[in-house]
């Protein structure tokens, strides 16, 4: 059995990214879309941590970036949920397909 | 060392010469303004201004004559530079006025006799609806004539020359509603064009001739060498040689002066510098940054004479300004009180500059420009100077109404009588004689041209007199008399007696003005009896008028005596005509024997005496017509003028004409003395004048004149009733009465020729020129059509295609803008994937 290396982490992160993207594209509910975004962010954070771990000379910056990403995700969720709330107030709906005001 | 030496013309600057010229100009403008914009305003102001202007002009002329006389004889030349006019290449034709004894005489005659005629006209033209227009033309006429005589160069003279022609057109055709009179004005104008063409050609030939482009002189190879230094010497050194051709210029022995001239001149003491050309030019000496100054802050401007400089070698830069390049004269030695002139050589239109070039001698004593002018022959064997003189003379032939171009003058009688007086007496017709006298230094060089001129003059004197023999129109009699008297003047200048010609010009101005104005008074009176002026001027309708028009009769009689010198000798014409006849008899500077011309002149004098007295007796003596008692003599204004001119006609000859010569003292007449500085280079040769010839000519011509007078008196004083019929049967009646058929000749030859040429020109204009224009139009339209299509389809098409393509693309692309964020994300993801795959493949 091969030891767990960088590739494994990257594959997991890629899968996570793909699932997140799929969620963002396919979900009708705006909140679901936000969930997908969280997945994508986490895939990125995993990559940072993995690269830092396997670097020849660990400098901890990857970990720091992961912390940044988590903080960023929290802030993003707060703002995005606020927007969703406003959208709901205006449209009485949070269906992503129905929000086509920017069409044409 | 100066390159040339010679007696150059000294000039004095006079800032007031314009005062002679300006008053008539102002009066003309004022009258023109009145005529154009205030036609109903009174006549008084116009007449006052016009007459006053002439009076001011006369005063100015007199003042300048006095000023002129105050100078030493050789310095009698006033110049005023008004403004640069034509300055191009080497040509400098500035608006410069010049006054020397000759032009001073002319200004006095023009403004003096002119003033008399203006005063007369003010009362003669009373009641004419176009009073202001008349005085506009008349004042303009006087102004143009004054400009002509005051001009310093050919160009300005030509302005006056043409101005006189133009104003004569306006005055002769003054009553233009009568088509015949209007065409008389046009005829005068057109005939003068013929002469003008010759005149312009003559000027151009002279200008070209002085250019040295053909001459064997290396003095004027290029512009920079144009100025040379000339030592101004008294003329005494070579006074007796003169340029008379009999001695042959260029063959004069170079005497001991040569050594003196070649020796280095001393540079001790001061010297003087002179510059008389390029009016208004500044002079910089020895690389100085500021020009020479008359006083601090007052730059010295050309023309100036005898400006003091310290002795030694100097160089000069002449700065004419007005766009011309500077000229350099280097290494001029001053000192010893010598006067060095910076003289321009080469083409020139300034009279005195041309003259100065002809008198300048080089170090060897030769006169290169004069010799070149004399030696150069054209394709015909004529020398250049002869050709130039003959062309210039053609101008004089037309202006001074000489054979064969005198045809305009009798027709010019169509104008109002004061106009006839002005044109015939003081202005216009004298212009030709004046120009020849002005250029006497040139004309004297060509005996051939002189002979042609003398032949034309003598012929005109004779033919004019013969044409006057059987005229019935009083103004036509006087017109032919003018032609004949002008012939005398031209004869005089032809044989080289320039002073005599000018003398006759002066006396003629007085007595012809007198005769015309007397005739005017006569016509004025006759108009009250006749309905048409043709009848009022017809001597057949007159007779015995001396009793009812005593003043007019007296004036006319004085005029007749003055012109014929019979039966009383000693009035104006006596002196001047005899002067001419004596000169003609003794002339040597011509290629034909002089007595021939003298004999013709005497014959013409006899005929003159006959026809003048014929007219007098026909008008004033004999049985008066029944209604003659109704006539009124000349009004006060006219009568005074007649009196003044009568006095002038009596005195002018005596004052100027009595020569110490006649008394055997060998001197000159007063007028000759006065004109001597102008004519000093024009000493034509005359055979030794013995008193016997002079007295013989005088007594002989007097005798024939008296005989002719007696004949006229016997035939017309107590004439028979059928005198008209008898005249009609006289030999030559038809030919001579109609000016020897020249009019008919021209009508048969020149006029149809000119007409057919003009018809041809019209045809060419219509066919060729218009055709070309039409062709150009078609080509242009075709090109425009093609260009239009290209513009519409290609240029606009491209722009349209671009805009429409953009529109369509936009139309299509907006469909992709769904507004669904998720589909955008889908597209982004797909794009990223595509890029990733692409990169993978391409690697």
Tab-separated table of N, CA, C and O in Angstrom, chain B residues 419-529:
chain	number	residue	atom	x	y	z
B	419	UNK	N	-14.119	122.175	-72.684
B	419	UNK	CA	-13.343	120.937	-72.783
B	419	UNK	C	-12.418	121.003	-73.990
B	419	UNK	O	-11.227	120.682	-73.911
B	420	UNK	N	-12.974	121.460	-75.120
B	420	UNK	CA	-12.143	121.603	-76.310
B	420	UNK	C	-10.979	122.507	-76.006
B	420	UNK	O	-9.835	122.233	-76.374
B	421	UNK	N	-11.257	123.610	-75.304
B	421	UNK	CA	-10.190	124.551	-74.989
B	421	UNK	C	-9.135	123.882	-74.129
B	421	UNK	O	-7.934	124.015	-74.369
B	422	UNK	N	-9.581	123.128	-73.124
B	422	UNK	CA	-8.627	122.519	-72.200
B	422	UNK	C	-7.816	121.429	-72.898
B	422	UNK	O	-6.585	121.363	-72.770
B	423	UNK	N	-8.505	120.583	-73.663
B	423	UNK	CA	-7.802	119.504	-74.350
B	423	UNK	C	-6.809	120.075	-75.356
B	423	UNK	O	-5.679	119.628	-75.475
B	424	UNK	N	-7.232	121.115	-76.056
B	424	UNK	CA	-6.439	121.593	-77.182
B	424	UNK	C	-5.362	122.564	-76.777
B	424	UNK	O	-4.337	122.665	-77.425
B	425	UNK	N	-5.643	123.314	-75.720
B	425	UNK	CA	-4.712	124.387	-75.421
B	425	UNK	C	-3.647	123.933	-74.437
B	425	UNK	O	-2.462	123.948	-74.739
B	426	UNK	N	-4.083	123.516	-73.271
B	426	UNK	CA	-3.119	123.382	-72.186
B	426	UNK	C	-2.749	121.941	-71.891
B	426	UNK	O	-1.690	121.678	-71.336
B	427	UNK	N	-3.615	121.011	-72.231
B	427	UNK	CA	-3.375	119.654	-71.752
B	427	UNK	C	-3.432	118.656	-72.892
B	427	UNK	O	-3.637	119.003	-74.038
B	428	UNK	N	-3.305	117.426	-72.557
B	428	UNK	CA	-3.497	116.289	-73.448
B	428	UNK	C	-2.672	116.375	-74.726
B	428	UNK	O	-1.696	115.667	-74.849
B	429	UNK	N	-3.062	117.243	-75.655
B	429	UNK	CA	-2.363	117.229	-76.942
B	429	UNK	C	-0.917	117.695	-76.793
B	429	UNK	O	-0.062	117.376	-77.613
B	430	UNK	N	-0.650	118.466	-75.735
B	430	UNK	CA	0.728	118.902	-75.544
B	430	UNK	C	1.576	117.798	-74.922
B	430	UNK	O	2.794	117.893	-74.879
B	431	UNK	N	0.902	116.744	-74.439
B	431	UNK	CA	1.626	115.692	-73.725
B	431	UNK	C	2.693	115.048	-74.605
B	431	UNK	O	3.804	114.767	-74.152
B	432	UNK	N	2.348	114.833	-75.880
B	432	UNK	CA	3.319	114.195	-76.767
B	432	UNK	C	4.566	115.052	-76.944
B	432	UNK	O	5.693	114.559	-76.863
B	433	UNK	N	4.343	116.349	-77.158
B	433	UNK	CA	5.480	117.263	-77.314
B	433	UNK	C	6.294	117.291	-76.024
B	433	UNK	O	7.526	117.268	-76.044
B	434	UNK	N	5.571	117.320	-74.902
B	434	UNK	CA	6.259	117.353	-73.612
B	434	UNK	C	7.150	116.118	-73.435
B	434	UNK	O	8.299	116.229	-72.993
B	435	UNK	N	6.613	114.955	-73.787
B	435	UNK	CA	7.395	113.725	-73.586
B	435	UNK	C	8.666	113.752	-74.425
B	435	UNK	O	9.742	113.363	-73.962
B	436	UNK	N	8.553	114.244	-75.659
B	436	UNK	CA	9.755	114.301	-76.499
B	436	UNK	C	10.758	115.282	-75.909
B	436	UNK	O	11.958	115.016	-75.858
B	437	UNK	N	10.268	116.427	-75.415
B	437	UNK	CA	11.186	117.389	-74.801
B	437	UNK	C	11.799	116.792	-73.532
B	437	UNK	O	12.980	116.965	-73.256
B	438	UNK	N	11.000	116.059	-72.771
B	438	UNK	CA	11.480	115.450	-71.536
B	438	UNK	C	12.586	114.427	-71.845
B	438	UNK	O	13.543	114.293	-71.099
B	439	UNK	N	12.423	113.723	-72.959
B	439	UNK	CA	13.400	112.709	-73.336
B	439	UNK	C	14.351	113.238	-74.410
B	439	UNK	O	14.912	112.464	-75.193
B	440	UNK	N	14.537	114.536	-74.432
B	440	UNK	CA	15.336	115.127	-75.511
B	440	UNK	C	16.741	114.534	-75.544
B	440	UNK	O	17.310	114.342	-76.619
B	441	UNK	N	17.290	114.204	-74.360
B	441	UNK	CA	18.634	113.633	-74.330
B	441	UNK	C	18.701	112.326	-75.102
B	441	UNK	O	19.770	111.912	-75.544
B	442	UNK	N	17.551	111.696	-75.253
B	442	UNK	CA	17.494	110.438	-75.991
B	442	UNK	C	17.233	110.703	-77.479
B	442	UNK	O	17.893	110.145	-78.350
B	443	UNK	N	16.268	111.578	-77.738
B	443	UNK	CA	15.868	111.821	-79.120
B	443	UNK	C	16.987	112.471	-79.919
B	443	UNK	O	17.113	112.262	-81.121
B	444	UNK	N	17.824	113.270	-79.225
B	444	UNK	CA	18.872	113.966	-79.947
B	444	UNK	C	19.904	112.977	-80.477
B	444	UNK	O	20.671	113.272	-81.386
B	445	UNK	N	19.913	111.769	-79.912
B	445	UNK	CA	20.895	110.782	-80.328
B	445	UNK	C	20.574	110.180	-81.680
B	445	UNK	O	21.402	109.529	-82.292
B	446	UNK	N	19.336	110.347	-82.109
B	446	UNK	CA	18.935	109.656	-83.330
B	446	UNK	C	18.476	110.638	-84.396
B	446	UNK	O	17.320	111.027	-84.426
B	447	UNK	N	19.358	111.030	-85.286
B	447	UNK	CA	18.947	111.927	-86.375
B	447	UNK	C	17.859	111.304	-87.245
B	447	UNK	O	17.012	112.017	-87.775
B	448	UNK	N	17.890	109.976	-87.366
B	448	UNK	CA	16.875	109.320	-88.195
B	448	UNK	C	15.500	109.519	-87.582
B	448	UNK	O	14.549	109.958	-88.246
B	449	UNK	N	15.392	109.207	-86.291
B	449	UNK	CA	14.113	109.406	-85.620
B	449	UNK	C	13.719	110.874	-85.675
B	449	UNK	O	12.556	111.206	-85.914
B	450	UNK	N	14.716	111.763	-85.483
B	450	UNK	CA	14.429	113.190	-85.541
B	450	UNK	C	13.852	113.578	-86.888
B	450	UNK	O	12.896	114.351	-86.968
B	451	UNK	N	14.414	113.013	-87.940
B	451	UNK	CA	13.918	113.332	-89.273
B	451	UNK	C	12.486	112.839	-89.458
B	451	UNK	O	11.635	113.559	-89.988
B	452	UNK	N	12.230	111.615	-88.991
B	452	UNK	CA	10.862	111.090	-89.107
B	452	UNK	C	9.898	111.999	-88.361
B	452	UNK	O	8.829	112.364	-88.865
B	453	UNK	N	10.308	112.404	-87.169
B	453	UNK	CA	9.448	113.270	-86.370
B	453	UNK	C	9.218	114.597	-87.081
B	453	UNK	O	8.089	115.097	-87.161
B	454	UNK	N	10.295	115.146	-87.632
B	454	UNK	CA	10.168	116.426	-88.317
B	454	UNK	C	9.272	116.297	-89.540
B	454	UNK	O	8.451	117.176	-89.806
B	455	UNK	N	9.416	115.194	-90.272
B	455	UNK	CA	8.569	114.997	-91.457
B	455	UNK	C	7.111	114.916	-91.043
B	455	UNK	O	6.233	115.568	-91.626
B	456	UNK	N	6.847	114.118	-90.008
B	456	UNK	CA	5.466	113.995	-89.539
B	456	UNK	C	4.945	115.354	-89.078
B	456	UNK	O	3.821	115.754	-89.406
B	457	UNK	N	5.799	116.078	-88.336
B	457	UNK	CA	5.371	117.376	-87.831
B	457	UNK	C	5.078	118.356	-88.956
B	457	UNK	O	4.022	118.994	-88.986
B	458	UNK	N	6.005	118.445	-89.904
B	458	UNK	CA	5.818	119.395	-91.003
B	458	UNK	C	4.600	119.004	-91.836
B	458	UNK	O	3.774	119.855	-92.197
B	459	UNK	N	4.464	117.692	-92.079
B	459	UNK	CA	3.308	117.234	-92.842
B	459	UNK	C	2.020	117.557	-92.123
B	459	UNK	O	1.045	118.012	-92.732
B	460	UNK	N	2.009	117.339	-90.814
B	460	UNK	CA	0.794	117.614	-90.055
B	460	UNK	C	0.490	119.107	-90.059
B	460	UNK	O	-0.672	119.510	-90.185
B	461	UNK	N	1.545	119.932	-89.938
B	461	UNK	CA	1.315	121.375	-89.969
B	461	UNK	C	0.657	121.779	-91.283
B	461	UNK	O	-0.309	122.549	-91.301
B	462	UNK	N	1.147	121.216	-92.373
B	462	UNK	CA	0.617	121.577	-93.692
B	462	UNK	C	-0.785	121.009	-93.911
B	462	UNK	O	-1.724	121.725	-94.265
B	463	UNK	N	-0.929	119.706	-93.642
B	463	UNK	CA	-2.230	119.066	-93.883
B	463	UNK	C	-3.295	119.638	-92.969
B	463	UNK	O	-4.442	119.862	-93.375
B	464	UNK	N	-2.917	119.861	-91.720
B	464	UNK	CA	-3.887	120.420	-90.784
B	464	UNK	C	-4.367	121.777	-91.257
B	464	UNK	O	-5.566	122.070	-91.221
B	465	UNK	N	-3.430	122.594	-91.729
B	465	UNK	CA	-3.811	123.917	-92.213
B	465	UNK	C	-4.720	123.799	-93.432
B	465	UNK	O	-5.731	124.491	-93.542
B	466	UNK	N	-4.371	122.870	-94.343
B	466	UNK	CA	-5.196	122.709	-95.539
B	466	UNK	C	-6.580	122.194	-95.198
B	466	UNK	O	-7.574	122.587	-95.797
B	467	UNK	N	-6.631	121.314	-94.194
B	467	UNK	CA	-7.939	120.779	-93.813
B	467	UNK	C	-8.814	121.869	-93.213
B	467	UNK	O	-10.038	121.777	-93.259
B	468	UNK	N	-8.173	122.897	-92.635
B	468	UNK	CA	-8.961	123.952	-92.028
B	468	UNK	C	-9.482	124.976	-93.022
B	468	UNK	O	-10.287	125.830	-92.673
B	469	UNK	N	-9.053	124.857	-94.278
B	469	UNK	CA	-9.350	125.906	-95.257
B	469	UNK	C	-10.834	126.131	-95.476
B	469	UNK	O	-11.282	127.261	-95.537
B	470	UNK	N	-11.581	125.070	-95.618
B	470	UNK	CA	-12.974	125.240	-96.035
B	470	UNK	C	-13.962	124.658	-95.045
B	470	UNK	O	-15.000	124.150	-95.427
B	471	UNK	N	-13.610	124.705	-93.779
B	471	UNK	CA	-14.562	124.208	-92.785
B	471	UNK	C	-15.649	125.257	-92.555
B	471	UNK	O	-15.396	126.460	-92.654
B	472	UNK	N	-16.848	124.762	-92.196
B	472	UNK	CA	-17.930	125.695	-91.896
B	472	UNK	C	-18.246	125.727	-90.408
B	472	UNK	O	-18.956	126.586	-89.930
B	473	UNK	N	-17.754	124.740	-89.684
B	473	UNK	CA	-18.007	124.671	-88.252
B	473	UNK	C	-16.872	125.389	-87.541
B	473	UNK	O	-15.703	125.031	-87.697
B	474	UNK	N	-17.204	126.409	-86.756
B	474	UNK	CA	-16.164	127.241	-86.175
B	474	UNK	C	-15.240	126.419	-85.281
B	474	UNK	O	-14.020	126.610	-85.246
B	475	UNK	N	-15.813	125.441	-84.566
B	475	UNK	CA	-14.957	124.639	-83.688
B	475	UNK	C	-14.044	123.724	-84.487
B	475	UNK	O	-12.925	123.432	-84.081
B	476	UNK	N	-14.522	123.285	-85.636
B	476	UNK	CA	-13.669	122.436	-86.470
B	476	UNK	C	-12.520	123.233	-87.064
B	476	UNK	O	-11.405	122.718	-87.216
B	477	UNK	N	-12.799	124.481	-87.407
B	477	UNK	CA	-11.702	125.333	-87.901
B	477	UNK	C	-10.607	125.388	-86.850
B	477	UNK	O	-9.426	125.180	-87.132
B	478	UNK	N	-11.015	125.622	-85.609
B	478	UNK	CA	-10.026	125.729	-84.534
B	478	UNK	C	-9.360	124.386	-84.275
B	478	UNK	O	-8.173	124.325	-83.946
B	479	UNK	N	-10.124	123.301	-84.423
B	479	UNK	CA	-9.534	121.978	-84.199
B	479	UNK	C	-8.425	121.711	-85.196
B	479	UNK	O	-7.332	121.267	-84.835
B	480	UNK	N	-8.698	122.034	-86.471
B	480	UNK	CA	-7.655	121.808	-87.478
B	480	UNK	C	-6.486	122.754	-87.271
B	480	UNK	O	-5.330	122.405	-87.527
B	481	UNK	N	-6.791	123.903	-86.755
B	481	UNK	CA	-5.711	124.833	-86.431
B	481	UNK	C	-4.823	124.228	-85.342
B	481	UNK	O	-3.595	124.323	-85.403
B	482	UNK	N	-5.462	123.592	-84.363
B	482	UNK	CA	-4.677	122.935	-83.314
B	482	UNK	C	-3.781	121.858	-83.905
B	482	UNK	O	-2.591	121.760	-83.581
B	483	UNK	N	-4.367	121.040	-84.777
B	483	UNK	CA	-3.577	119.977	-85.412
B	483	UNK	C	-2.361	120.585	-86.098
B	483	UNK	O	-1.226	120.129	-85.944
B	484	UNK	N	-2.618	121.658	-86.829
B	484	UNK	CA	-1.547	122.298	-87.581
B	484	UNK	C	-0.476	122.871	-86.650
B	484	UNK	O	0.723	122.691	-86.872
B	485	UNK	N	-0.914	123.542	-85.583
B	485	UNK	CA	0.062	124.144	-84.659
B	485	UNK	C	0.850	123.059	-83.924
B	485	UNK	O	2.042	123.211	-83.656
B	486	UNK	N	0.177	121.953	-83.599
B	486	UNK	CA	0.902	120.843	-82.974
B	486	UNK	C	1.960	120.310	-83.925
B	486	UNK	O	3.045	119.889	-83.510
B	487	UNK	N	1.622	120.352	-85.231
B	487	UNK	CA	2.608	119.953	-86.226
B	487	UNK	C	3.864	120.794	-86.105
B	487	UNK	O	4.978	120.276	-86.168
B	488	UNK	N	3.672	122.102	-85.889
B	488	UNK	CA	4.838	122.974	-85.705
B	488	UNK	C	5.675	122.526	-84.520
B	488	UNK	O	6.901	122.448	-84.590
B	489	UNK	N	4.974	122.262	-83.404
B	489	UNK	CA	5.726	121.873	-82.201
B	489	UNK	C	6.515	120.600	-82.457
B	489	UNK	O	7.685	120.471	-82.075
B	490	UNK	N	5.867	119.638	-83.104
B	490	UNK	CA	6.532	118.361	-83.350
B	490	UNK	C	7.685	118.551	-84.327
B	490	UNK	O	8.755	117.947	-84.171
B	491	UNK	N	7.459	119.422	-85.317
B	491	UNK	CA	8.554	119.751	-86.227
B	491	UNK	C	9.745	120.289	-85.434
B	491	UNK	O	10.895	119.888	-85.651
B	492	UNK	N	9.454	121.164	-84.483
B	492	UNK	CA	10.532	121.771	-83.699
B	492	UNK	C	11.297	120.704	-82.923
B	492	UNK	O	12.532	120.652	-82.983
B	493	UNK	N	10.589	119.859	-82.204
B	493	UNK	CA	11.313	118.862	-81.407
B	493	UNK	C	11.975	117.835	-82.326
B	493	UNK	O	12.968	117.216	-81.958
B	494	UNK	N	11.441	117.684	-83.534
B	494	UNK	CA	12.062	116.747	-84.468
B	494	UNK	C	13.427	117.235	-84.929
B	494	UNK	O	14.376	116.462	-84.991
B	495	UNK	N	13.524	118.524	-85.235
B	495	UNK	CA	14.810	119.025	-85.705
B	495	UNK	C	15.751	119.303	-84.550
B	495	UNK	O	16.895	119.683	-84.762
B	496	UNK	N	15.276	119.110	-83.326
B	496	UNK	CA	16.162	119.263	-82.176
B	496	UNK	C	16.023	120.599	-81.476
B	496	UNK	O	16.774	120.901	-80.563
B	497	UNK	N	15.042	121.406	-81.891
B	497	UNK	CA	14.829	122.693	-81.238
B	497	UNK	C	13.790	122.512	-80.136
B	497	UNK	O	12.649	122.954	-80.257
B	498	UNK	N	14.217	121.832	-79.058
B	498	UNK	CA	13.255	121.470	-78.017
B	498	UNK	C	12.696	122.694	-77.319
B	498	UNK	O	11.503	122.780	-77.039
B	499	UNK	N	13.590	123.666	-77.057
B	499	UNK	CA	13.117	124.873	-76.380
B	499	UNK	C	12.098	125.602	-77.243
B	499	UNK	O	11.085	126.093	-76.746
B	500	UNK	N	12.339	125.635	-78.554
B	500	UNK	CA	11.397	126.307	-79.450
B	500	UNK	C	10.050	125.590	-79.439
B	500	UNK	O	8.998	126.226	-79.432
B	501	UNK	N	10.097	124.251	-79.421
B	501	UNK	CA	8.850	123.492	-79.376
B	501	UNK	C	8.062	123.791	-78.120
B	501	UNK	O	6.849	124.023	-78.158
B	502	UNK	N	8.755	123.803	-76.975
B	502	UNK	CA	8.069	124.092	-75.712
B	502	UNK	C	7.578	125.535	-75.712
B	502	UNK	O	6.483	125.822	-75.211
B	503	UNK	N	8.343	126.417	-76.296
B	503	UNK	CA	7.928	127.818	-76.386
B	503	UNK	C	6.613	127.922	-77.152
B	503	UNK	O	5.670	128.585	-76.720
B	504	UNK	N	6.548	127.250	-78.278
B	504	UNK	CA	5.314	127.299	-79.062
B	504	UNK	C	4.172	126.650	-78.299
B	504	UNK	O	3.026	127.097	-78.387
B	505	UNK	N	4.487	125.629	-77.546
B	505	UNK	CA	3.476	124.981	-76.715
B	505	UNK	C	2.873	125.999	-75.745
B	505	UNK	O	1.659	126.076	-75.555
B	506	UNK	N	3.747	126.804	-75.127
B	506	UNK	CA	3.278	127.781	-74.145
B	506	UNK	C	2.434	128.857	-74.815
B	506	UNK	O	1.304	129.145	-74.387
B	507	UNK	N	2.971	129.441	-75.903
B	507	UNK	CA	2.206	130.511	-76.547
B	507	UNK	C	0.897	129.973	-77.119
B	507	UNK	O	-0.149	130.600	-77.003
B	508	UNK	N	0.978	128.773	-77.679
B	508	UNK	CA	-0.226	128.166	-78.254
B	508	UNK	C	-1.275	127.946	-77.184
B	508	UNK	O	-2.474	128.123	-77.426
B	509	UNK	N	-0.831	127.555	-75.984
B	509	UNK	CA	-1.787	127.347	-74.895
B	509	UNK	C	-2.597	128.609	-74.674
B	509	UNK	O	-3.818	128.548	-74.498
B	510	UNK	N	-1.926	129.754	-74.723
B	510	UNK	CA	-2.660	131.003	-74.482
B	510	UNK	C	-3.595	131.327	-75.630
B	510	UNK	O	-4.788	131.510	-75.447
B	511	UNK	N	-3.061	131.381	-76.859
B	511	UNK	CA	-3.940	131.887	-77.920
B	511	UNK	C	-4.981	130.863	-78.340
B	511	UNK	O	-6.074	131.239	-78.744
B	512	UNK	N	-4.678	129.584	-78.191
B	512	UNK	CA	-5.716	128.625	-78.557
B	512	UNK	C	-6.818	128.582	-77.513
B	512	UNK	O	-8.001	128.461	-77.845
B	513	UNK	N	-6.445	128.709	-76.237
B	513	UNK	CA	-7.480	128.820	-75.208
B	513	UNK	C	-8.340	130.039	-75.474
B	513	UNK	O	-9.574	129.984	-75.405
B	514	UNK	N	-7.682	131.146	-75.819
B	514	UNK	CA	-8.425	132.372	-76.107
B	514	UNK	C	-9.391	132.158	-77.264
B	514	UNK	O	-10.578	132.503	-77.168
B	515	UNK	N	-8.901	131.566	-78.363
B	515	UNK	CA	-9.752	131.371	-79.535
B	515	UNK	C	-10.927	130.457	-79.205
B	515	UNK	O	-12.069	130.732	-79.583
B	516	UNK	N	-10.643	129.371	-78.483
B	516	UNK	CA	-11.731	128.441	-78.180
B	516	UNK	C	-12.761	129.072	-77.266
B	516	UNK	O	-13.967	128.881	-77.439
B	517	UNK	N	-12.282	129.810	-76.278
B	517	UNK	CA	-13.234	130.407	-75.347
B	517	UNK	C	-14.032	131.508	-76.031
B	517	UNK	O	-15.223	131.684	-75.748
B	518	UNK	N	-13.382	132.212	-76.955
B	518	UNK	CA	-14.137	133.201	-77.726
B	518	UNK	C	-15.189	132.491	-78.573
B	518	UNK	O	-16.353	132.915	-78.639
B	519	UNK	N	-14.788	131.387	-79.190
B	519	UNK	CA	-15.764	130.613	-79.966
B	519	UNK	C	-16.872	130.111	-79.061
B	519	UNK	O	-18.044	130.072	-79.459
B	520	UNK	N	-16.504	129.738	-77.831
B	520	UNK	CA	-17.518	129.287	-76.880
B	520	UNK	C	-18.516	130.385	-76.584
B	520	UNK	O	-19.728	130.154	-76.574
B	521	UNK	N	-18.007	131.593	-76.360
B	521	UNK	CA	-18.909	132.720	-76.102
B	521	UNK	C	-19.827	132.946	-77.303
B	521	UNK	O	-21.020	133.225	-77.155
B	522	UNK	N	-19.239	132.798	-78.485
B	522	UNK	CA	-20.009	132.959	-79.724
B	522	UNK	C	-21.131	131.923	-79.800
B	522	UNK	O	-22.295	132.254	-80.062
B	523	UNK	N	-20.775	130.669	-79.540
B	523	UNK	CA	-21.772	129.600	-79.618
B	523	UNK	C	-22.840	129.807	-78.555
B	523	UNK	O	-24.032	129.633	-78.779
B	524	UNK	N	-22.379	130.197	-77.355
B	524	UNK	CA	-23.283	130.487	-76.251
B	524	UNK	C	-24.341	131.493	-76.697
B	524	UNK	O	-25.532	131.325	-76.446
B	525	UNK	N	-23.861	132.539	-77.383
B	525	UNK	CA	-24.785	133.574	-77.848
B	525	UNK	C	-25.677	133.029	-78.960
B	525	UNK	O	-26.897	133.221	-78.949
B	526	UNK	N	-25.082	132.299	-79.896
B	526	UNK	CA	-25.848	131.807	-81.045
B	526	UNK	C	-26.917	130.813	-80.639
B	526	UNK	O	-27.924	130.661	-81.321
B	527	UNK	N	-26.700	130.125	-79.521
B	527	UNK	CA	-27.681	129.114	-79.105
B	527	UNK	C	-29.037	129.748	-78.814
B	527	UNK	O	-30.052	129.065	-78.831
B	528	UNK	N	-29.034	131.072	-78.552
B	528	UNK	CA	-30.324	131.707	-78.291
B	528	UNK	C	-31.113	131.881	-79.580
B	528	UNK	O	-32.322	132.075	-79.540
B	529	UNK	N	-30.436	131.790	-80.730
B	529	UNK	CA	-31.136	131.951	-82.005
B	529	UNK	C	-31.391	130.612	-82.691
B	529	UNK	O	-32.338	130.463	-83.437
